[in-house]
CSV table of C-alpha atoms in Angstrom, one decimal:
chain,number,residue,atom,x,y,z
A,1,MET,CA,42.4,38.2,150.0
A,2,ASN,CA,43.8,37.1,146.6
A,3,THR,CA,42.1,35.2,143.8
A,4,ARG,CA,43.4,31.8,144.9
A,5,SER,CA,42.0,32.3,148.4
A,6,GLY,CA,38.7,33.5,147.0
A,7,VAL,CA,38.3,30.4,144.8
A,8,LEU,CA,39.1,28.0,147.6
A,9,GLY,CA,36.7,30.0,149.9
A,10,LEU,CA,33.9,29.7,147.4
A,11,LEU,CA,34.5,25.9,146.9
A,12,MET,CA,34.5,25.5,150.7
A,13,LEU,CA,31.3,27.5,151.0
A,14,PHE,CA,29.7,25.3,148.3
A,15,CYS,CA,30.7,22.1,150.2
A,16,LEU,CA,29.3,23.5,153.5
A,17,ILE,CA,26.0,24.5,151.8
A,18,VAL,CA,25.6,20.9,150.4
A,19,LEU,CA,26.5,19.6,153.8
A,20,ILE,CA,23.6,21.6,155.4
A,21,TYR,CA,21.1,20.2,152.9
A,22,LEU,CA,22.5,16.7,153.5
A,23,ARG,CA,22.1,17.0,157.3
A,24,GLY,CA,18.5,18.0,156.7
A,25,ARG,CA,17.7,14.6,155.4
A,26,ARG,CA,15.4,12.6,157.8
A,27,ILE,CA,16.7,9.2,156.7
A,28,GLU,CA,19.8,7.2,157.4
A,29,ARG,CA,20.9,9.8,160.0
A,30,PRO,CA,23.8,7.9,161.4
A,31,ALA,CA,25.2,7.2,158.0
A,32,ILE,CA,24.7,10.8,156.9
A,33,ALA,CA,26.4,12.0,160.1
A,34,TRP,CA,29.5,10.0,159.3
A,35,LEU,CA,29.5,11.3,155.7
A,36,SER,CA,29.0,14.8,156.9
A,37,LEU,CA,32.1,14.5,159.1
A,38,LEU,CA,34.0,13.1,156.1
A,39,ILE,CA,33.2,16.2,154.0
A,40,LEU,CA,33.8,18.5,156.9
A,41,ALA,CA,37.2,17.0,157.6
A,42,GLY,CA,38.2,17.6,154.0
A,43,VAL,CA,37.2,21.2,154.3
A,44,ILE,CA,39.0,21.7,157.6
A,45,GLU,CA,42.1,20.0,156.2
A,46,LEU,CA,42.4,22.8,153.6
A,47,ILE,CA,41.9,25.8,155.8
A,48,PRO,CA,45.7,26.5,156.1
A,49,MET,CA,45.8,26.8,152.3
A,50,LEU,CA,42.8,29.2,152.4
A,51,ILE,CA,44.3,31.5,155.0
A,52,GLY,CA,47.8,31.0,153.6
A,53,PHE,CA,46.9,32.5,150.2
A,54,ALA,CA,45.1,35.3,152.1
A,55,GLY,CA,48.4,36.2,153.8
A,56,ALA,CA,47.3,35.3,157.3
A,57,TYR,CA,50.6,33.6,158.3
A,58,ASN,CA,52.5,36.7,157.4
A,59,ILE,CA,50.3,38.8,159.7
A,60,TRP,CA,50.0,36.2,162.5
A,61,PRO,CA,52.9,33.8,162.4
A,62,GLY,CA,51.7,32.3,165.6
A,63,LEU,CA,49.0,30.4,163.6
A,64,THR,CA,51.6,27.7,163.1
A,65,PHE,CA,50.3,24.3,164.3
A,66,LEU,CA,46.7,25.5,163.9
A,67,PRO,CA,44.9,22.2,164.6
A,68,THR,CA,43.3,21.6,161.1
A,69,GLN,CA,45.2,18.5,159.9
A,70,VAL,CA,42.5,15.7,160.1
A,71,ALA,CA,43.3,13.6,157.1
A,72,LEU,CA,43.9,10.6,159.4
A,73,LEU,CA,40.1,10.5,159.8
A,74,THR,CA,39.3,10.1,156.1
A,75,GLY,CA,39.7,6.3,155.8
A,76,PRO,CA,37.8,5.5,159.0
A,77,LEU,CA,35.0,7.9,158.3
A,78,LEU,CA,34.5,6.3,154.8
A,79,PHE,CA,34.2,2.9,156.4
A,80,LEU,CA,31.9,4.1,159.3
A,81,HIS,CA,29.6,5.7,156.8
A,82,ALA,CA,29.3,2.6,154.6
A,83,ARG,CA,28.9,0.4,157.7
A,84,ALA,CA,26.1,2.6,159.1
A,85,LEU,CA,24.3,2.5,155.7
A,86,ILE,CA,24.7,-1.2,155.0
A,87,VAL,CA,24.9,-2.9,158.4
A,88,GLY,CA,23.3,-0.4,160.8
A,89,GLY,CA,23.6,-0.5,164.6
A,90,LYS,CA,26.2,1.1,166.8
A,91,PRO,CA,29.8,1.2,165.5
A,92,GLY,CA,31.2,-0.4,168.7
A,93,ARG,CA,34.9,-1.2,168.5
A,94,TRP,CA,35.2,0.4,165.1
A,95,LEU,CA,35.2,3.7,166.8
A,96,TRP,CA,38.9,3.0,167.7
A,97,LEU,CA,39.7,3.7,164.1
A,98,LEU,CA,39.3,7.3,164.9
A,99,ALA,CA,41.8,7.2,167.7
A,100,PRO,CA,44.9,8.1,165.6
A,101,GLY,CA,43.2,11.1,164.1
A,102,ALA,CA,42.0,12.3,167.5
A,103,ALA,CA,45.4,11.8,169.0
A,104,TYR,CA,47.1,13.8,166.2
A,105,TRP,CA,44.5,16.6,166.6
A,106,LEU,CA,45.2,16.8,170.3
A,107,TYR,CA,48.9,16.9,169.6
A,108,GLN,CA,48.3,19.9,167.2
A,109,LEU,CA,46.2,21.6,169.8
A,110,TRP,CA,48.9,21.2,172.4
A,111,ALA,CA,51.6,22.6,170.0
A,112,PHE,CA,49.4,25.4,169.0
A,113,THR,CA,48.5,26.5,172.5
A,114,MET,CA,51.4,25.5,174.7
A,115,LEU,CA,54.7,26.0,172.7
A,116,GLY,CA,54.7,29.8,173.1
A,117,ASP,CA,55.4,32.3,170.4
A,118,TYR,CA,56.0,31.6,166.7
A,119,ARG,CA,59.8,31.4,167.2
A,120,ALA,CA,59.4,28.5,169.7
A,121,LYS,CA,56.9,26.8,167.3
A,122,TRP,CA,59.2,27.1,164.3
A,123,ALA,CA,62.1,25.7,166.4
A,124,PHE,CA,60.0,22.7,167.5
A,125,ASN,CA,58.8,22.3,163.9
A,126,ASP,CA,62.3,22.0,162.6
A,127,ALA,CA,63.7,19.9,165.4
A,128,VAL,CA,60.8,17.4,166.1
A,129,HIS,CA,57.7,17.8,164.0
A,130,VAL,CA,59.1,17.7,160.4
A,131,PRO,CA,61.8,14.9,160.9
A,132,TYR,CA,59.7,12.6,163.1
A,133,VAL,CA,56.0,13.4,163.3
A,134,VAL,CA,55.3,14.3,159.7
A,135,PRO,CA,56.6,10.9,158.2
A,136,ALA,CA,54.7,8.9,160.9
A,137,VAL,CA,51.5,10.8,160.1
A,138,PHE,CA,52.0,10.4,156.4
A,139,VAL,CA,52.3,6.6,156.7
A,140,GLY,CA,49.3,6.6,159.1
A,141,ILE,CA,47.1,8.4,156.5
A,142,LEU,CA,48.1,6.0,153.8
A,143,VAL,CA,47.5,2.9,156.0
A,144,LEU,CA,44.1,4.1,157.3
A,145,LEU,CA,43.0,5.3,153.8
A,146,LEU,CA,43.9,2.0,152.3
A,147,PHE,CA,42.1,0.1,155.1
A,148,GLY,CA,39.0,2.3,154.6
A,149,ILE,CA,38.8,1.7,150.9
A,150,VAL,CA,39.5,-2.0,151.0
A,151,ALA,CA,37.2,-2.7,154.0
A,152,THR,CA,34.4,-0.6,152.4
A,153,TRP,CA,34.8,-2.4,149.1
A,154,ARG,CA,34.6,-5.8,150.8
A,155,LEU,CA,31.5,-4.6,152.7
A,156,TYR,CA,29.9,-3.5,149.5
A,157,ARG,CA,30.5,-6.9,147.8
A,158,ARG,CA,29.0,-8.7,150.8
A,159,TYR,CA,26.0,-6.4,150.7
A,160,ARG,CA,25.4,-7.1,147.0
A,161,ASP,CA,25.5,-10.9,147.7
A,162,TRP,CA,23.2,-10.4,150.7
A,163,LEU,CA,20.7,-8.5,148.6
A,164,ASP,CA,20.7,-11.2,145.9
A,165,ASN,CA,20.0,-13.8,148.5
A,166,ASN,CA,17.6,-12.0,150.7
A,167,ARG,CA,15.7,-9.3,148.8
A,168,ALA,CA,13.5,-9.4,145.7
A,169,ASP,CA,13.9,-5.6,145.3
A,170,GLY,CA,17.7,-5.7,145.7
A,171,ILE,CA,18.2,-3.9,142.5
A,172,GLU,CA,16.6,-0.8,144.1
A,173,PHE,CA,19.3,-0.9,146.8
A,174,ASP,CA,22.4,-1.8,144.7
A,175,ALA,CA,24.4,0.7,146.8
A,176,VAL,CA,25.8,2.3,143.7
A,177,TRP,CA,26.4,5.2,145.9
A,178,VAL,CA,28.9,3.3,148.1
A,179,ARG,CA,30.8,2.1,145.0
A,180,HIS,CA,31.0,5.7,143.6
A,181,LEU,CA,32.1,7.0,147.0
A,182,ILE,CA,34.9,4.5,147.1
A,183,ILE,CA,36.0,5.6,143.7
A,184,LEU,CA,35.8,9.3,144.6
A,185,VAL,CA,37.8,8.8,147.8
A,186,ALA,CA,40.4,6.7,146.1
A,187,VAL,CA,40.8,9.3,143.3
A,188,ALA,CA,41.1,12.1,146.0
A,189,GLY,CA,43.6,9.9,147.9
A,190,LEU,CA,45.8,9.5,144.8
A,191,ILE,CA,45.7,13.2,144.0
A,192,TRP,CA,46.6,14.0,147.6
A,193,LEU,CA,49.4,11.6,147.5
A,194,GLY,CA,50.7,13.1,144.3
A,195,GLY,CA,50.6,16.5,145.8
A,196,GLU,CA,52.4,15.4,149.0
A,197,LEU,CA,55.2,13.7,147.0
A,198,ALA,CA,55.6,16.7,144.8
A,199,TYR,CA,55.8,19.0,147.9
A,200,PHE,CA,58.5,16.8,149.5
A,201,PHE,CA,60.6,15.8,146.5
A,202,MET,CA,59.9,18.5,143.9
A,203,GLU,CA,59.7,21.4,146.5
A,204,TRP,CA,56.3,22.5,145.4
A,205,GLY,CA,55.1,25.6,147.2
A,206,TYR,CA,51.7,26.9,148.1
A,207,GLU,CA,51.2,28.3,144.6
A,208,ARG,CA,51.7,25.0,142.8
A,209,ALA,CA,49.6,23.1,145.4
A,210,PHE,CA,46.6,25.4,144.6
A,211,ILE,CA,45.4,23.2,141.7
A,212,VAL,CA,45.6,20.1,143.9
A,213,ASP,CA,43.5,21.7,146.6
A,214,MET,CA,41.0,23.0,144.1
A,215,ILE,CA,40.5,19.5,142.7
A,216,LEU,CA,40.1,18.0,146.1
A,217,LEU,CA,37.5,20.5,147.1
A,218,GLY,CA,35.7,19.8,143.8
A,219,LEU,CA,35.6,16.1,144.6
A,220,LEU,CA,34.2,16.8,148.0
A,221,GLY,CA,31.5,18.8,146.4
A,222,MET,CA,30.8,15.9,144.1
A,223,VAL,CA,30.5,13.6,147.1
A,224,GLY,CA,28.0,15.8,148.7
A,225,LEU,CA,25.9,16.3,145.6
A,226,GLU,CA,25.7,12.6,144.7
A,227,ALA,CA,24.8,11.8,148.3
A,228,LEU,CA,21.8,14.2,148.0
A,229,VAL,CA,20.7,12.3,144.8
A,230,ARG,CA,21.4,8.8,146.0
A,231,LEU,CA,20.3,8.8,149.6
A,232,GLN,CA,16.6,9.0,149.1
A,233,ALA,CA,15.3,6.0,151.0
A,234,PRO,CA,16.5,3.8,153.9
A,235,TYR,CA,18.7,0.9,152.9
A,236,PRO,CA,17.9,-2.7,154.0
A,237,LYS,CA,20.4,-3.7,156.7
A,238,MET,CA,22.5,-6.9,156.7
A,239,GLY,CA,21.8,-7.2,160.4
A,240,GLY,CA,18.5,-8.9,159.4
A,241,SER,CA,18.3,-12.4,157.9
A,242,GLN,CA,21.6,-13.9,157.0
A,243,ALA,CA,20.9,-16.5,154.4
A,244,MET,CA,23.4,-19.3,153.9
A,245,THR,CA,25.6,-18.2,156.8
A,246,THR,CA,25.1,-21.2,159.1
A,247,GLU,CA,25.8,-24.8,158.5
A,248,ASP,CA,22.7,-26.9,157.7
A,249,THR,CA,22.8,-30.0,159.9
A,250,SER,CA,19.5,-31.4,158.7
A,251,PRO,CA,19.4,-34.9,157.1
A,252,ALA,CA,20.1,-35.2,153.3
A,253,ARG,CA,17.2,-33.7,151.3
A,254,ASP,CA,16.2,-33.5,147.7
A,255,TRP,CA,17.0,-29.8,147.3
A,256,ARG,CA,15.6,-29.6,143.8
A,257,GLN,CA,12.2,-30.9,145.0
A,258,GLU,CA,12.3,-28.5,147.9
A,259,GLY,CA,13.3,-25.7,145.6
A,260,GLU,CA,10.4,-26.4,143.3
A,261,ARG,CA,8.0,-26.4,146.3
A,262,ILE,CA,9.2,-23.0,147.4
A,263,ARG,CA,9.0,-21.6,143.9
A,264,GLU,CA,5.4,-23.0,143.5
A,265,ALA,CA,4.4,-21.4,146.8
A,266,VAL,CA,5.8,-18.0,145.7
A,267,ARG,CA,4.0,-18.3,142.4
A,268,GLU,CA,0.7,-19.7,143.6
A,269,GLY,CA,0.5,-17.2,146.5
A,270,GLY,CA,1.3,-14.3,144.2
A,271,TRP,CA,4.0,-13.3,146.7
A,272,TYR,CA,6.4,-12.3,143.9
A,273,LEU,CA,4.1,-9.4,143.0
A,274,GLU,CA,4.9,-7.7,146.3
A,275,PRO,CA,7.7,-5.1,145.6
A,276,GLY,CA,9.4,-5.4,149.0
A,277,LEU,CA,9.3,-9.3,149.2
A,278,SER,CA,12.2,-10.6,151.3
A,279,LEU,CA,13.6,-14.0,152.2
A,280,ASP,CA,12.3,-13.4,155.7
A,281,ASP,CA,8.7,-13.0,154.3
A,282,VAL,CA,8.9,-16.3,152.3
A,283,THR,CA,10.6,-18.1,155.3
A,284,ARG,CA,7.8,-17.0,157.7
A,285,ARG,CA,5.0,-17.9,155.3
A,286,ALA,CA,6.6,-21.3,154.5
A,287,ALA,CA,7.0,-21.9,158.3
A,288,SER,CA,10.7,-22.7,157.7
A,289,ASN,CA,14.1,-21.0,158.4
A,290,SER,CA,16.1,-18.7,156.1
A,291,THR,CA,19.1,-21.1,155.7
A,292,TYR,CA,16.8,-24.0,154.7
A,293,VAL,CA,14.8,-21.8,152.2
A,294,SER,CA,17.9,-20.2,150.8
A,295,ARG,CA,19.6,-23.5,150.3
A,296,SER,CA,16.5,-24.9,148.6
A,297,ILE,CA,16.6,-22.0,146.1
A,298,ASN,CA,20.4,-21.9,145.6
A,299,GLU,CA,21.1,-25.6,145.3
A,300,GLY,CA,17.8,-26.9,144.2
A,301,LEU,CA,17.0,-24.3,141.5
A,302,GLY,CA,20.5,-23.0,140.8
A,303,VAL,CA,19.5,-19.4,141.3
A,304,ASN,CA,19.5,-16.9,144.1
A,305,PHE,CA,16.4,-15.4,145.8
A,306,SER,CA,16.4,-12.3,143.7
A,307,GLU,CA,16.7,-14.3,140.4
A,308,LEU,CA,13.9,-16.6,141.4
A,309,VAL,CA,11.4,-13.8,142.3
A,310,ASN,CA,12.4,-11.5,139.4
A,311,GLY,CA,12.1,-14.4,137.0
A,312,LEU,CA,8.5,-14.9,138.0
A,313,ARG,CA,7.9,-11.2,137.7
A,314,VAL,CA,9.3,-11.1,134.2
A,315,ASP,CA,7.1,-14.0,133.2
A,316,HIS,CA,4.1,-12.2,134.6
A,317,ALA,CA,5.1,-9.0,132.7
A,318,LYS,CA,5.5,-10.9,129.5
A,319,GLN,CA,2.0,-12.4,129.8
A,320,GLN,CA,0.6,-8.9,130.5
A,321,MET,CA,2.3,-7.4,127.5
A,322,ARG,CA,0.8,-10.1,125.3
A,323,THR,CA,-2.7,-9.8,126.6
A,324,SER,CA,-3.3,-6.3,128.0
A,325,GLY,CA,-3.1,-2.8,126.7
A,326,GLN,CA,-1.4,-1.4,129.8
A,327,THR,CA,1.6,0.9,129.5
A,328,ILE,CA,5.1,-0.4,130.3
A,329,LEU,CA,5.1,1.5,133.6
A,330,GLU,CA,1.8,0.0,134.6
A,331,ILE,CA,3.0,-3.5,133.8
A,332,ALA,CA,6.2,-2.9,135.7
A,333,LEU,CA,4.4,-1.8,138.9
A,334,ASP,CA,1.7,-4.5,138.6
A,335,SER,CA,4.4,-7.2,138.2
A,336,GLY,CA,6.1,-6.2,141.5
A,337,PHE,CA,8.9,-3.9,140.4
A,338,GLY,CA,9.5,-0.7,142.3
A,339,SER,CA,10.3,1.4,139.3
A,340,LYS,CA,10.4,1.4,135.5
A,341,ALA,CA,14.2,1.6,135.6
A,342,SER,CA,14.6,-1.5,137.7
A,343,PHE,CA,12.0,-3.3,135.5
A,344,ASN,CA,13.9,-2.4,132.3
A,345,ARG,CA,17.2,-3.5,133.7
A,346,VAL,CA,15.9,-6.9,135.0
A,347,PHE,CA,13.9,-7.6,131.9
A,348,ARG,CA,16.9,-6.9,129.6
A,349,ASP,CA,19.2,-9.1,131.8
A,350,LEU,CA,16.8,-12.0,131.7
A,351,THR,CA,15.5,-11.8,128.1
A,352,GLY,CA,18.1,-9.9,126.2
A,353,GLN,CA,15.5,-7.4,125.1
A,354,THR,CA,14.0,-4.3,126.5
A,355,PRO,CA,10.3,-4.5,127.4
A,356,SER,CA,9.4,-2.3,124.4
A,357,GLN,CA,11.4,-4.5,122.0
A,358,TYR,CA,9.7,-7.6,123.5
A,359,ARG,CA,6.2,-6.0,123.1
A,360,ARG,CA,6.9,-5.1,119.4
A,361,SER,CA,8.2,-8.6,118.6
A,362,SER,CA,5.2,-10.3,120.2
A,363,ASP,CA,2.6,-8.3,118.4
């Protein structure tokens, strides 16, 4: 085994160790399962480079068509992970996105086991695989990867809007992880594309491709490590209330008056002090429906649900800072925020000052 093979092997081992820790998580298991498959697919895809640098193909030329090319699964697995995390439920028809990757893997398995010795495999490779199959797979990888990135980004944007309109603690579930995963996969895709183009048009060999493979494995490791940090609690699912998604057929109303009524109920009842307050909670307590309550807030008050509740929380926190000797953390928790970090962010967004700056200026 040479140095290149050793480096790739260590990086693969690191990815697999991270994968084991990730699979040990007891939350968001469907989403983690899809993410684990994404990382595993990346490791499997690079096995030929590992054994190639180790000289395995020189010793066993029959390893040609070893079924390890699974890059067609990357885009679909990215989307399925994000969907399981954000929407939940069974993937249903979206499982068909895996069909091209599964079909190509079966094709490789057939070629590996049924074509005979290495001479027959090399002849088939030159006559059929390289001129016809490789270009089709290359285009398929690009199409599915682009679909996965775009579809996941659109899902992420929808989720942020949903959180703003349905959750008071939406800032705790901003799905920064999903955004970072999209970026990491997009960067990995560009690096892979550059490597493939260099291989076809600049006649790069295994030696020059080593740096590309090393970077890709490094990115896979980053994906796993950030997942360990970010996936600490279950994410609210968009399968719950869907504010402002159905047409309101009720008679014309004074939405401002209704919005003020909702705000007063939230304030007088102290509901805004509950860290996990959701639109469903307010709807149930107001004996109404989510579309009506959401429209009262959006059109009547000109804010979304998150802005309404967090505005009341910040007002409460400001009053506490003026009249009590509590610490910033104690005030944050007493005001309904789930953490000091989210309190600082919301407070700064609404007042232009950090809580500490506000406290000093009000003394």
